[in-house]
Amino acid sequence: MSDHEVIVIGGGISGLMSAMTLSKHEKEVLVLEKSSRIGGNCNSYDVEGFQVDTGVHAISHLLVGPMRRIMDLYFDYVPVFMDLGPYYIRTHRGLTKVPSNLREFAFFDVLPKKDRILLSQTITIAFTQSTLGTNLKNQSVYNFIPKGLSQDSLDFIDALCYSLSGRSMKETSVHRILTGSSFMRDSVPENFWEDEVVDTSYKALLTDHFSMSQLKGHLSVLSRLANNEIGMSQKYPRKGLKAILNSVLYSMSDKVKITTSCKATSIITDNGTVKGVVTENGTYTADMIVYTGFVKDLPSLVTDLGQSYVQDLKDIVQTHSMTIWLGLDTKMSELNYIGSEIWFKPRAYWAMPISNYDQELAPPGKQLVGFTFIVDESVPLVEDKKRMYKTILEALPNIEEHIEMTHYQYTIPEKAAVTIDGYFADSRTPIKNLYLAGTDTDSRSMGITRAGYSVLELLKAMRDEGHI
Ligand SMILES: Cc1cc2nc3c(=O)[nH]c(=O)nc-3n(C[C@H](O)[C@H](O)[C@H](O)COP(=O)(O)OP(=O)(O)OC[C@H]3O[C@@H](n4cnc5c(N)ncnc54)[C@H](O)[C@@H]3O)c2cc1C
């Protein structure tokens, strides 16, 4: 008899949501977290009176999507989410709203008119091809866009690619841009087909010609080309990112135990079936194990995964990010907006003045803003940090005299980047009863939404195998 029904390795948001949902299926669960704090990349903490998050966060697909589903089905407490507000492009002229659809794109004068016309045609082609079923997952943005665009337009497209995939336009797929910019859904809710979206007789007519899944894709794509609103279902949690973590913890049943400062060093198997976990603090046996650390590291924990599986895991691509949090002694007029901004020349950042959502995140009368950069691995980090700082000063020349707190966070935002050749693992592994969850086990959407997808896939796999 095992010590535990389920052991979850990793106490980030994927591990904790796995533990919480499994406990609601009457499983008794032990969570092992190597660090002294739980939450992983989904947390907030105090720095000199300012409450910073781990990176700047926009939580997406909250109206319909995996997190909505998990919250509805399993949470006892849900965070209060506030509308994220628009995305802006900052240039030396100030802020311009990022276009959500082709009509708005026509007026987006950050880019030259000639380029806008060329790019509108390209977007329409991408939509049409995607609607007709062409697989754009292997098609790089770089190869898809028209030749002869200005450097400004190329830098802009590159910045979008970095923010959506963590990689340049040469490694980002067209499919990623369409789904990541909310133009296309990467999934539909299970009740979509029951909704009164399409008249019943029309549904019957269409399904004579298309499969159900094809049809769902076509409808969502075509309507979005004209009406898309990027920010519509994106939100920021009141009281900061830790509000999401706290809601998961408050929703946990007493069937879950969490042990921190406890690193899993190997996973014990017998005859291809999982048996337990060896940690720095001792050995625990379990009927099932859910691993939510880096899947890339799995071969160092368990030996009999098989050569081809181990080979595939080597293709997981990761990107490092640096977030620079600045605590300001005043509220700057340049940052007087609700939403987030992108700067794209010569170096891209994505920034959010998060105390504008909630003044409690900064001391009274002060402001907190986070700037996230993708790290340039080709230069030493110290050098790159200086360049990032310089970029902030270039974008906001008045900011320096107001900085009273600077805090750097060096992180891996997603355990796997969605690049053209990047690999994603499945929730099942070659070892019986060893499962995976986390942002390297599902390529849909990003961040916490992707963590949500991975937990739903985990539950599905366990249900299929009769465990829950
Ligand atoms: C700068 C930045 C910006 C981001 N922006 C957004 C955004 O806008 N929107 C969004 O939705 N998401 C965003 N994210 C991503 C989001 O925060 C993460 O995707 C999510 O928190 C990942 O959760 P996870 O549990 O899968 O992984 P992690 O948070 O990495 O958790 C894994 C946990 O496992 C533990 N662990 C690993 N190995 C072991 C072991 N051997 N034994 C015990 N414990 C182990 C780790 O210590 C960690 O706590 C951003 C992240 C960053 C850093």
Short mmCIF file of C-alpha atoms and ligand atoms in Angstrom, two decimals:
data_model
loop_
_atom_site.label_atom_id
_atom_site.label_comp_id
_atom_site.label_asym_id
_atom_site.label_seq_id
_atom_site.Cartn_x
_atom_site.Cartn_y
_atom_site.Cartn_z
CA MET A 1 0.00 0.00 0.00
CA SER A 2 1.37 3.43 -1.01
CA ASP A 3 1.83 6.38 1.33
CA HIS A 4 -0.22 8.60 -1.01
CA GLU A 5 -2.77 8.25 -3.79
CA VAL A 6 -1.16 11.07 -5.81
CA ILE A 7 2.09 12.99 -5.49
CA VAL A 8 2.32 16.25 -7.42
CA ILE A 9 5.89 17.38 -8.04
CA GLY A 10 6.02 21.19 -8.23
CA GLY A 11 3.90 23.75 -6.44
CA GLY A 12 3.49 26.30 -9.26
CA ILE A 13 0.01 27.17 -10.51
CA SER A 14 -0.14 23.99 -12.67
CA GLY A 15 0.83 21.72 -9.77
CA LEU A 16 -1.50 23.43 -7.30
CA MET A 17 -4.46 23.42 -9.70
CA SER A 18 -3.75 19.73 -10.43
CA ALA A 19 -3.73 18.98 -6.69
CA MET A 20 -6.84 21.06 -6.00
CA THR A 21 -8.90 19.55 -8.83
CA LEU A 22 -7.79 15.99 -8.00
CA SER A 23 -8.73 16.54 -4.35
CA LYS A 24 -12.21 17.49 -5.58
CA HIS A 25 -12.25 14.05 -7.24
CA GLU A 26 -11.67 12.60 -3.74
CA LYS A 27 -7.95 11.96 -4.28
CA GLU A 28 -5.59 12.39 -1.37
CA VAL A 29 -2.63 14.41 -2.70
CA LEU A 30 0.85 15.37 -1.52
CA VAL A 31 2.48 18.37 -3.26
CA LEU A 32 6.29 18.57 -3.19
CA GLU A 33 7.79 22.00 -3.91
CA LYS A 34 11.56 22.46 -4.03
CA SER A 35 11.56 26.15 -3.19
CA SER A 36 10.61 27.59 0.19
CA ARG A 37 7.58 29.32 -1.40
CA ILE A 38 4.77 27.92 -3.48
CA GLY A 39 3.33 29.59 -6.59
CA GLY A 40 6.31 29.35 -8.97
CA ASN A 41 5.88 32.07 -11.60
CA CYS A 42 2.36 32.87 -10.39
CA ASN A 43 3.00 34.97 -7.31
CA SER A 44 3.48 38.48 -5.91
CA TYR A 45 5.76 39.75 -3.15
CA ASP A 46 6.82 42.93 -1.43
CA VAL A 47 9.88 44.96 -2.47
CA GLU A 48 10.42 48.13 -0.43
CA GLY A 49 6.70 48.74 0.01
CA PHE A 50 5.74 47.93 -3.62
CA GLN A 51 3.97 44.62 -4.41
CA VAL A 52 5.55 43.18 -7.57
CA ASP A 53 4.27 40.15 -9.52
CA THR A 54 6.54 37.55 -11.11
CA GLY A 55 6.57 39.28 -14.50
CA VAL A 56 3.87 41.48 -15.97
CA HIS A 57 0.72 39.46 -16.52
CA ALA A 58 -2.42 39.63 -18.62
CA ILE A 59 -4.69 36.68 -17.97
CA SER A 60 -6.45 35.68 -21.17
CA HIS A 61 -9.50 33.67 -22.32
CA LEU A 62 -11.38 34.37 -19.11
CA LEU A 63 -14.87 34.64 -20.59
CA VAL A 64 -14.62 31.24 -22.23
CA GLY A 65 -11.54 29.10 -21.93
CA PRO A 66 -9.79 26.63 -19.66
CA MET A 67 -9.49 28.87 -16.60
CA ARG A 68 -13.17 29.80 -16.80
CA ARG A 69 -14.00 26.10 -16.91
CA ILE A 70 -11.73 25.17 -14.01
CA MET A 71 -12.97 28.11 -11.94
CA ASP A 72 -16.62 27.22 -12.60
CA LEU A 73 -16.16 23.54 -11.85
CA TYR A 74 -13.61 23.47 -9.04
CA PHE A 75 -12.94 26.83 -7.37
CA ASP A 76 -14.75 27.69 -4.12
CA TYR A 77 -13.30 31.21 -4.29
CA VAL A 78 -12.55 33.05 -7.52
CA PRO A 79 -10.29 36.06 -7.96
CA VAL A 80 -11.85 39.40 -8.85
CA PHE A 81 -10.63 40.20 -12.35
CA MET A 82 -10.48 43.71 -13.76
CA ASP A 83 -10.55 44.52 -17.48
CA LEU A 84 -7.00 44.69 -18.75
CA GLY A 85 -7.67 47.70 -20.95
CA PRO A 86 -6.14 48.31 -24.36
CA TYR A 87 -2.69 47.42 -25.60
CA TYR A 88 -0.81 50.50 -26.75
CA ILE A 89 2.27 51.00 -28.88
CA ARG A 90 4.57 53.63 -27.44
CA THR A 91 6.63 55.70 -29.83
CA HIS A 92 8.32 59.05 -29.33
CA ARG A 93 4.94 60.58 -30.30
CA GLY A 94 3.18 58.91 -27.35
CA LEU A 95 0.70 56.02 -27.17
CA THR A 96 -1.33 54.55 -30.07
CA LYS A 97 -3.89 51.77 -29.50
CA VAL A 98 -2.86 48.44 -31.02
CA PRO A 99 -5.36 47.55 -33.77
CA SER A 100 -7.64 44.61 -33.03
CA ASN A 101 -9.06 44.14 -36.52
CA LEU A 102 -8.48 45.15 -40.13
CA ARG A 103 -10.57 48.31 -39.91
CA GLU A 104 -8.49 49.63 -37.01
CA PHE A 105 -5.30 48.48 -38.73
CA ALA A 106 -6.05 50.77 -41.68
CA PHE A 107 -5.67 53.77 -39.35
CA PHE A 108 -2.63 52.49 -37.44
CA ASP A 109 -0.26 55.27 -38.49
CA VAL A 110 2.68 53.94 -36.44
CA LEU A 111 3.51 52.00 -39.64
CA PRO A 112 3.81 53.48 -43.16
CA LYS A 113 0.59 53.40 -45.22
CA LYS A 114 2.14 51.26 -47.97
CA ASP A 115 3.11 48.61 -45.40
CA ARG A 116 -0.35 48.65 -43.84
CA ILE A 117 -1.93 47.89 -47.21
CA LEU A 118 0.54 45.06 -47.85
CA LEU A 119 0.07 43.65 -44.35
CA SER A 120 -3.75 43.85 -44.51
CA GLN A 121 -3.56 41.70 -47.65
CA THR A 122 -1.23 39.29 -45.87
CA ILE A 123 -3.54 38.98 -42.85
CA THR A 124 -6.49 38.33 -45.14
CA ILE A 125 -4.53 35.63 -46.99
CA ALA A 126 -3.54 34.02 -43.67
CA PHE A 127 -7.19 33.99 -42.59
CA THR A 128 -8.41 32.59 -45.84
CA GLN A 129 -5.78 29.85 -45.92
CA SER A 130 -6.42 29.00 -42.30
CA THR A 131 -10.18 28.93 -42.90
CA LEU A 132 -9.70 26.59 -45.84
CA GLY A 133 -7.71 24.26 -43.66
CA THR A 134 -4.08 25.05 -44.57
CA ASN A 135 -1.77 24.20 -41.69
CA LEU A 136 0.07 27.42 -40.81
CA LYS A 137 1.82 25.93 -37.79
CA ASN A 138 4.96 25.23 -39.80
CA GLN A 139 4.89 28.45 -41.80
CA SER A 140 7.20 31.12 -40.35
CA VAL A 141 5.98 34.70 -40.10
CA TYR A 142 9.24 35.80 -41.72
CA ASN A 143 8.57 33.72 -44.84
CA PHE A 144 4.90 34.66 -44.96
CA ILE A 145 5.12 38.46 -44.86
CA PRO A 146 5.63 40.43 -48.10
CA LYS A 147 9.11 41.53 -49.10
CA GLY A 148 9.97 45.22 -49.14
CA LEU A 149 8.47 46.23 -45.78
CA SER A 150 10.13 49.12 -43.95
CA GLN A 151 12.47 48.44 -41.00
CA ASP A 152 9.82 49.93 -38.65
CA SER A 153 7.27 47.37 -39.79
CA LEU A 154 9.78 44.52 -39.51
CA ASP A 155 10.70 45.61 -35.96
CA PHE A 156 7.02 45.88 -35.06
CA ILE A 157 6.25 42.37 -36.35
CA ASP A 158 9.32 41.01 -34.57
CA ALA A 159 8.20 42.60 -31.28
CA LEU A 160 4.76 40.97 -31.63
CA CYS A 161 6.39 37.60 -32.32
CA TYR A 162 8.65 37.89 -29.25
CA SER A 163 5.69 38.75 -27.06
CA LEU A 164 3.59 35.85 -28.38
CA SER A 165 6.15 33.08 -28.75
CA GLY A 166 9.28 34.33 -27.02
CA ARG A 167 11.16 34.05 -30.33
CA SER A 168 11.77 36.11 -33.46
CA MET A 169 9.57 36.13 -36.57
CA LYS A 170 11.86 33.55 -38.18
CA GLU A 171 10.92 31.02 -35.46
CA THR A 172 7.30 32.07 -34.88
CA SER A 173 4.50 30.48 -36.88
CA VAL A 174 1.69 32.34 -38.63
CA HIS A 175 -0.76 30.15 -36.69
CA ARG A 176 0.72 31.45 -33.43
CA ILE A 177 0.13 35.06 -34.45
CA LEU A 178 -3.47 34.35 -35.46
CA THR A 179 -4.32 32.56 -32.22
CA GLY A 180 -2.12 34.62 -29.90
CA SER A 181 -3.61 37.89 -31.09
CA SER A 182 -7.08 36.45 -30.39
CA PHE A 183 -8.00 36.62 -34.07
CA MET A 184 -8.54 32.88 -34.03
CA ARG A 185 -9.59 30.74 -31.12
CA ASP A 186 -7.20 27.96 -30.22
CA SER A 187 -10.12 26.00 -28.85
CA VAL A 188 -13.85 26.37 -28.46
CA PRO A 189 -15.86 25.81 -25.31
CA GLU A 190 -17.65 22.49 -25.11
CA ASN A 191 -21.03 24.21 -25.10
CA PHE A 192 -20.24 26.28 -28.21
CA TRP A 193 -22.29 24.06 -30.44
CA GLU A 194 -25.29 24.17 -28.15
CA ASP A 195 -25.26 27.97 -28.10
CA GLU A 196 -27.63 29.87 -30.34
CA VAL A 197 -24.71 31.00 -32.48
CA VAL A 198 -25.98 29.39 -35.66
CA ASP A 199 -29.49 28.49 -36.71
CA THR A 200 -30.20 24.71 -36.46
CA SER A 201 -31.15 24.17 -40.11
CA TYR A 202 -28.02 26.03 -41.19
CA LYS A 203 -25.95 23.83 -38.88
CA ALA A 204 -27.42 20.73 -40.52
CA LEU A 205 -26.71 22.09 -44.00
CA LEU A 206 -23.13 22.98 -43.15
CA THR A 207 -22.33 19.73 -41.42
CA ASP A 208 -23.19 17.90 -44.65
CA HIS A 209 -20.10 19.55 -46.11
CA PHE A 210 -17.70 20.04 -43.22
CA SER A 211 -16.79 18.09 -40.13
CA MET A 212 -18.00 19.62 -36.87
CA SER A 213 -14.50 20.73 -35.83
CA GLN A 214 -13.76 22.30 -39.23
CA LEU A 215 -16.99 24.20 -39.07
CA LYS A 216 -16.35 25.52 -35.59
CA GLY A 217 -12.98 26.85 -36.74
CA HIS A 218 -14.40 28.53 -39.85
CA LEU A 219 -17.13 30.38 -38.00
CA SER A 220 -14.87 31.77 -35.30
CA VAL A 221 -12.22 32.90 -37.79
CA LEU A 222 -14.51 34.72 -40.21
CA SER A 223 -16.41 36.70 -37.60
CA ARG A 224 -13.22 37.75 -35.89
CA LEU A 225 -11.53 39.21 -38.96
CA ALA A 226 -13.96 42.11 -38.82
CA ASN A 227 -15.02 42.35 -35.19
CA ASN A 228 -12.09 41.16 -33.14
CA GLU A 229 -11.45 42.97 -29.83
CA ILE A 230 -8.08 41.87 -28.47
CA GLY A 231 -8.53 42.91 -24.87
CA MET A 232 -12.09 41.67 -24.50
CA SER A 233 -11.47 38.62 -22.36
CA GLN A 234 -8.11 39.64 -20.89
CA LYS A 235 -7.98 40.69 -17.28
CA TYR A 236 -5.74 41.54 -14.37
CA PRO A 237 -6.52 40.10 -10.92
CA ARG A 238 -7.34 42.63 -8.19
CA LYS A 239 -4.70 42.54 -5.44
CA GLY A 240 -2.13 41.25 -7.93
CA LEU A 241 -1.16 37.91 -9.36
CA LYS A 242 -1.07 36.24 -5.96
CA ALA A 243 -4.89 36.58 -5.88
CA ILE A 244 -5.04 33.68 -8.38
CA LEU A 245 -2.70 31.58 -6.24
CA ASN A 246 -4.71 32.38 -3.10
CA SER A 247 -8.00 31.42 -4.77
CA VAL A 248 -6.53 28.01 -5.63
CA LEU A 249 -5.24 27.57 -2.08
CA TYR A 250 -8.56 28.64 -0.50
CA SER A 251 -10.37 26.19 -2.81
CA MET A 252 -8.14 23.27 -1.78
CA SER A 253 -9.79 20.51 0.25
CA ASP A 254 -8.05 19.11 3.34
CA LYS A 255 -7.11 16.08 1.25
CA VAL A 256 -4.11 18.09 -0.06
CA LYS A 257 -0.85 18.40 1.87
CA ILE A 258 1.90 20.73 0.66
CA THR A 259 5.56 20.30 1.58
CA THR A 260 7.93 23.11 0.64
CA SER A 261 11.76 23.07 0.48
CA CYS A 262 11.46 19.49 -0.75
CA LYS A 263 13.11 18.80 -4.10
CA ALA A 264 12.18 15.60 -5.93
CA THR A 265 15.50 14.07 -7.03
CA SER A 266 14.23 10.89 -8.66
CA ILE A 267 11.06 9.05 -9.54
CA ILE A 268 10.98 5.36 -8.63
CA THR A 269 9.45 2.93 -11.12
CA ASP A 270 9.00 -0.81 -11.17
CA ASN A 271 8.27 -2.73 -14.34
CA GLY A 272 7.26 0.42 -16.22
CA THR A 273 4.90 1.62 -13.49
CA VAL A 274 5.46 4.53 -11.16
CA LYS A 275 6.04 3.70 -7.49
CA GLY A 276 7.23 6.80 -5.66
CA VAL A 277 9.48 9.83 -5.34
CA VAL A 278 12.88 10.24 -3.73
CA THR A 279 13.39 13.70 -2.26
CA GLU A 280 16.11 15.45 -0.31
CA ASN A 281 13.95 14.84 2.80
CA GLY A 282 13.05 11.17 2.27
CA THR A 283 11.16 8.76 0.04
CA TYR A 284 7.39 8.78 -0.53
CA THR A 285 5.43 6.09 -2.35
CA ALA A 286 2.37 6.86 -4.46
CA ASP A 287 -0.12 5.22 -6.84
CA MET A 288 0.15 8.12 -9.29
CA ILE A 289 2.60 10.96 -9.85
CA VAL A 290 1.98 14.26 -11.61
CA TYR A 291 5.22 16.00 -12.59
CA THR A 292 4.95 19.76 -13.18
CA GLY A 293 8.62 20.81 -13.21
CA PHE A 294 10.47 21.28 -16.51
CA VAL A 295 9.66 18.24 -18.67
CA LYS A 296 13.12 18.79 -20.22
CA ASP A 297 14.51 17.71 -16.79
CA LEU A 298 12.38 14.55 -16.56
CA PRO A 299 15.11 12.21 -17.91
CA SER A 300 17.34 13.23 -14.99
CA LEU A 301 14.63 12.03 -12.56
CA VAL A 302 13.48 8.81 -14.18
CA THR A 303 15.55 6.35 -16.18
CA ASP A 304 13.25 4.10 -18.23
CA LEU A 305 11.49 6.68 -20.43
CA GLY A 306 12.77 5.21 -23.66
CA GLN A 307 15.27 6.67 -26.10
CA SER A 308 12.90 8.25 -28.62
CA TYR A 309 10.85 9.97 -25.89
CA VAL A 310 14.03 11.40 -24.34
CA GLN A 311 15.17 12.52 -27.78
CA ASP A 312 11.87 14.37 -28.38
CA LEU A 313 12.18 16.20 -25.05
CA LYS A 314 15.51 17.63 -26.19
CA ASP A 315 13.58 19.64 -28.82
CA ILE A 316 11.71 21.67 -26.18
CA VAL A 317 12.69 25.31 -26.73
CA GLN A 318 12.91 27.75 -23.86
CA THR A 319 13.36 31.51 -23.65
CA HIS A 320 14.56 33.63 -20.74
CA SER A 321 12.88 36.87 -19.77
CA MET A 322 13.88 39.77 -17.58
CA THR A 323 11.31 41.94 -15.87
CA ILE A 324 12.47 45.25 -14.48
CA TRP A 325 10.10 46.62 -11.86
CA LEU A 326 10.36 50.33 -11.15
CA GLY A 327 8.76 51.90 -8.08
CA LEU A 328 8.19 55.59 -8.80
CA ASP A 329 7.93 58.39 -6.24
CA THR A 330 4.99 59.90 -8.14
CA LYS A 331 2.33 59.00 -10.71
CA MET A 332 3.76 59.94 -14.09
CA SER A 333 1.44 61.48 -16.66
CA GLU A 334 3.11 59.32 -19.36
CA LEU A 335 1.88 56.24 -17.48
CA ASN A 336 -1.60 57.51 -16.73
CA TYR A 337 -3.58 54.72 -18.42
CA ILE A 338 -5.19 51.35 -17.69
CA GLY A 339 -3.73 48.71 -19.98
CA SER A 340 -0.30 47.78 -21.20
CA GLU A 341 2.21 49.16 -23.63
CA ILE A 342 4.67 47.80 -26.15
CA TRP A 343 7.84 49.57 -27.24
CA PHE A 344 9.43 48.04 -30.29
CA LYS A 345 12.41 50.10 -31.43
CA PRO A 346 15.25 49.30 -31.25
CA ARG A 347 14.55 46.77 -28.50
CA ALA A 348 11.10 45.44 -27.58
CA TYR A 349 9.56 45.56 -24.12
CA TRP A 350 6.07 44.92 -22.79
CA ALA A 351 5.11 47.11 -19.82
CA MET A 352 2.23 47.49 -17.37
CA PRO A 353 1.76 50.18 -14.72
CA ILE A 354 -0.04 47.71 -12.44
CA SER A 355 -0.69 50.11 -9.57
CA ASN A 356 -3.15 51.87 -11.91
CA TYR A 357 -5.40 48.80 -11.46
CA ASP A 358 -5.01 48.80 -7.72
CA GLN A 359 -3.35 51.65 -5.80
CA GLU A 360 -2.65 49.24 -2.91
CA LEU A 361 0.18 47.74 -5.00
CA ALA A 362 2.24 50.91 -4.41
CA PRO A 363 2.50 53.27 -1.42
CA PRO A 364 -0.02 56.16 -1.55
CA GLY A 365 0.71 58.67 -4.34
CA LYS A 366 3.36 56.39 -5.90
CA GLN A 367 3.35 54.19 -8.97
CA LEU A 368 4.59 50.70 -9.86
CA VAL A 369 5.43 49.68 -13.42
CA GLY A 370 6.95 46.47 -14.76
CA PHE A 371 8.87 46.16 -18.06
CA THR A 372 9.38 42.65 -19.47
CA PHE A 373 12.13 41.96 -22.03
CA ILE A 374 13.20 38.78 -23.80
CA VAL A 375 16.82 38.17 -22.84
CA ASP A 376 19.37 38.35 -25.66
CA GLU A 377 21.34 35.15 -25.01
CA SER A 378 24.16 36.29 -27.30
CA VAL A 379 25.54 38.83 -24.83
CA PRO A 380 26.41 38.55 -21.10
CA LEU A 381 23.36 39.16 -18.90
CA VAL A 382 24.94 42.15 -17.12
CA GLU A 383 25.48 43.81 -20.46
CA ASP A 384 21.94 43.00 -21.59
CA LYS A 385 20.43 44.40 -18.36
CA LYS A 386 22.17 47.72 -19.02
CA ARG A 387 20.75 47.78 -22.55
CA MET A 388 17.24 47.05 -21.25
CA TYR A 389 17.51 49.87 -18.74
CA LYS A 390 18.69 52.20 -21.48
CA THR A 391 15.69 51.21 -23.61
CA ILE A 392 13.32 52.21 -20.79
CA LEU A 393 15.02 55.60 -20.52
CA GLU A 394 14.78 56.08 -24.25
CA ALA A 395 11.06 55.36 -24.23
CA LEU A 396 10.31 57.37 -21.08
CA PRO A 397 13.07 59.97 -20.69
CA ASN A 398 11.50 61.53 -17.55
CA ILE A 399 11.27 58.30 -15.60
CA GLU A 400 14.81 58.20 -14.18
CA GLU A 401 14.39 61.09 -11.74
CA HIS A 402 11.32 59.36 -10.21
CA ILE A 403 12.77 55.88 -9.63
CA GLU A 404 12.99 54.95 -5.96
CA MET A 405 12.90 51.15 -6.28
CA THR A 406 14.43 48.89 -8.96
CA HIS A 407 13.90 45.15 -8.91
CA TYR A 408 15.09 42.62 -11.53
CA GLN A 409 13.48 39.21 -12.18
CA TYR A 410 15.25 36.72 -14.41
CA THR A 411 12.82 33.93 -15.35
CA ILE A 412 11.65 31.36 -17.87
CA PRO A 413 8.09 32.52 -18.56
CA GLU A 414 6.87 29.39 -20.33
CA LYS A 415 8.45 25.98 -19.88
CA ALA A 416 8.24 25.59 -23.66
CA ALA A 417 8.14 28.33 -26.29
CA VAL A 418 5.73 27.85 -29.22
CA THR A 419 8.25 27.94 -32.05
CA ILE A 420 8.06 26.28 -35.44
CA ASP A 421 10.29 23.39 -34.46
CA GLY A 422 9.66 23.40 -30.71
CA TYR A 423 8.35 20.24 -29.02
CA PHE A 424 5.54 19.85 -26.49
CA ALA A 425 5.06 16.77 -24.33
CA ASP A 426 1.71 15.09 -23.70
CA SER A 427 0.06 14.68 -20.30
CA ARG A 428 0.73 10.94 -20.55
CA THR A 429 4.29 9.54 -20.40
CA PRO A 430 5.76 6.15 -21.34
CA ILE A 431 5.64 5.25 -17.60
CA LYS A 432 2.31 3.97 -16.34
CA ASN A 433 0.62 6.35 -13.87
CA LEU A 434 3.26 9.05 -14.37
CA TYR A 435 1.52 12.13 -15.75
CA LEU A 436 2.62 15.63 -16.72
CA ALA A 437 1.04 19.07 -16.40
CA GLY A 438 2.42 22.55 -17.03
CA THR A 439 3.18 24.96 -19.83
CA ASP A 440 5.38 22.48 -21.72
CA THR A 441 2.58 19.93 -22.10
CA ASP A 442 0.10 21.97 -24.14
CA SER A 443 0.90 24.48 -26.87
CA ARG A 444 -2.43 26.32 -26.81
CA SER A 445 -2.62 29.92 -25.64
CA MET A 446 -0.01 31.01 -23.12
CA GLY A 447 0.90 31.27 -19.45
CA ILE A 448 -1.76 30.64 -16.88
CA THR A 449 -4.36 29.90 -19.54
CA ARG A 450 -2.02 27.27 -20.96
CA ALA A 451 -1.47 25.89 -17.44
CA GLY A 452 -5.27 25.62 -17.27
CA TYR A 453 -5.39 23.69 -20.55
CA SER A 454 -2.72 21.32 -19.26
CA VAL A 455 -4.67 20.60 -16.08
CA LEU A 456 -7.85 19.87 -18.05
CA GLU A 457 -5.86 17.50 -20.31
CA LEU A 458 -4.39 15.79 -17.23
CA LEU A 459 -7.86 15.24 -15.77
CA LYS A 460 -9.07 13.92 -19.13
CA ALA A 461 -6.19 11.42 -19.33
CA MET A 462 -6.82 10.27 -15.77
CA ARG A 463 -10.55 9.96 -16.46
CA ASP A 464 -9.86 7.95 -19.63
CA GLU A 465 -7.69 5.59 -17.63
CA GLY A 466 -10.32 5.13 -14.93
CA HIS A 467 -8.50 6.91 -12.11
CA ILE A 468 -11.10 9.59 -11.49
C1 LIG B 1 7.90 37.63 -17.15
C2 LIG B 1 6.70 36.76 -17.22
C3 LIG B 1 5.56 37.22 -17.86
C4 LIG B 1 4.44 36.40 -17.95
N1 LIG B 1 3.30 36.88 -18.53
C5 LIG B 1 2.18 36.14 -18.51
C6 LIG B 1 0.94 36.66 -18.96
O1 LIG B 1 0.85 37.79 -19.37
N2 LIG B 1 -0.15 35.87 -18.90
C7 LIG B 1 -0.10 34.62 -18.42
O2 LIG B 1 -1.14 33.93 -18.36
N3 LIG B 1 1.06 34.08 -18.00
C8 LIG B 1 2.19 34.81 -18.04
N4 LIG B 1 3.36 34.28 -17.59
C9 LIG B 1 3.49 32.83 -17.42
C10 LIG B 1 2.90 32.23 -16.17
O3 LIG B 1 3.34 32.92 -15.04
C11 LIG B 1 3.39 30.78 -16.12
O4 LIG B 1 3.07 30.15 -17.33
C12 LIG B 1 2.77 29.95 -15.04
O5 LIG B 1 2.89 30.59 -13.79
C13 LIG B 1 3.53 28.60 -15.07
O6 LIG B 1 3.04 27.78 -14.09
P1 LIG B 1 3.62 26.31 -13.91
O7 LIG B 1 3.07 25.78 -12.65
O8 LIG B 1 3.37 25.52 -15.14
O9 LIG B 1 5.20 26.46 -13.83
P2 LIG B 1 6.10 27.12 -12.71
O10 LIG B 1 5.54 28.39 -12.22
O11 LIG B 1 7.48 27.13 -13.29
O12 LIG B 1 6.04 26.09 -11.49
C14 LIG B 1 6.80 24.91 -11.44
C15 LIG B 1 7.12 24.64 -9.97
O13 LIG B 1 7.73 23.37 -9.85
C16 LIG B 1 8.78 23.46 -8.92
N5 LIG B 1 9.71 22.35 -9.21
C17 LIG B 1 10.40 22.15 -10.37
N6 LIG B 1 11.14 21.02 -10.27
C18 LIG B 1 10.89 20.50 -9.04
C19 LIG B 1 11.38 19.33 -8.37
N7 LIG B 1 12.25 18.50 -8.94
N8 LIG B 1 10.91 19.11 -7.12
C20 LIG B 1 10.03 19.95 -6.52
N9 LIG B 1 9.57 21.07 -7.13
C21 LIG B 1 9.98 21.34 -8.38
C22 LIG B 1 9.37 24.85 -9.18
O14 LIG B 1 10.12 25.31 -8.07
C23 LIG B 1 8.11 25.67 -9.41
O15 LIG B 1 7.58 26.20 -8.21
C24 LIG B 1 4.48 35.09 -17.43
C25 LIG B 1 5.61 34.65 -16.74
C26 LIG B 1 6.71 35.47 -16.63
C27 LIG B 1 7.90 34.98 -15.87
#
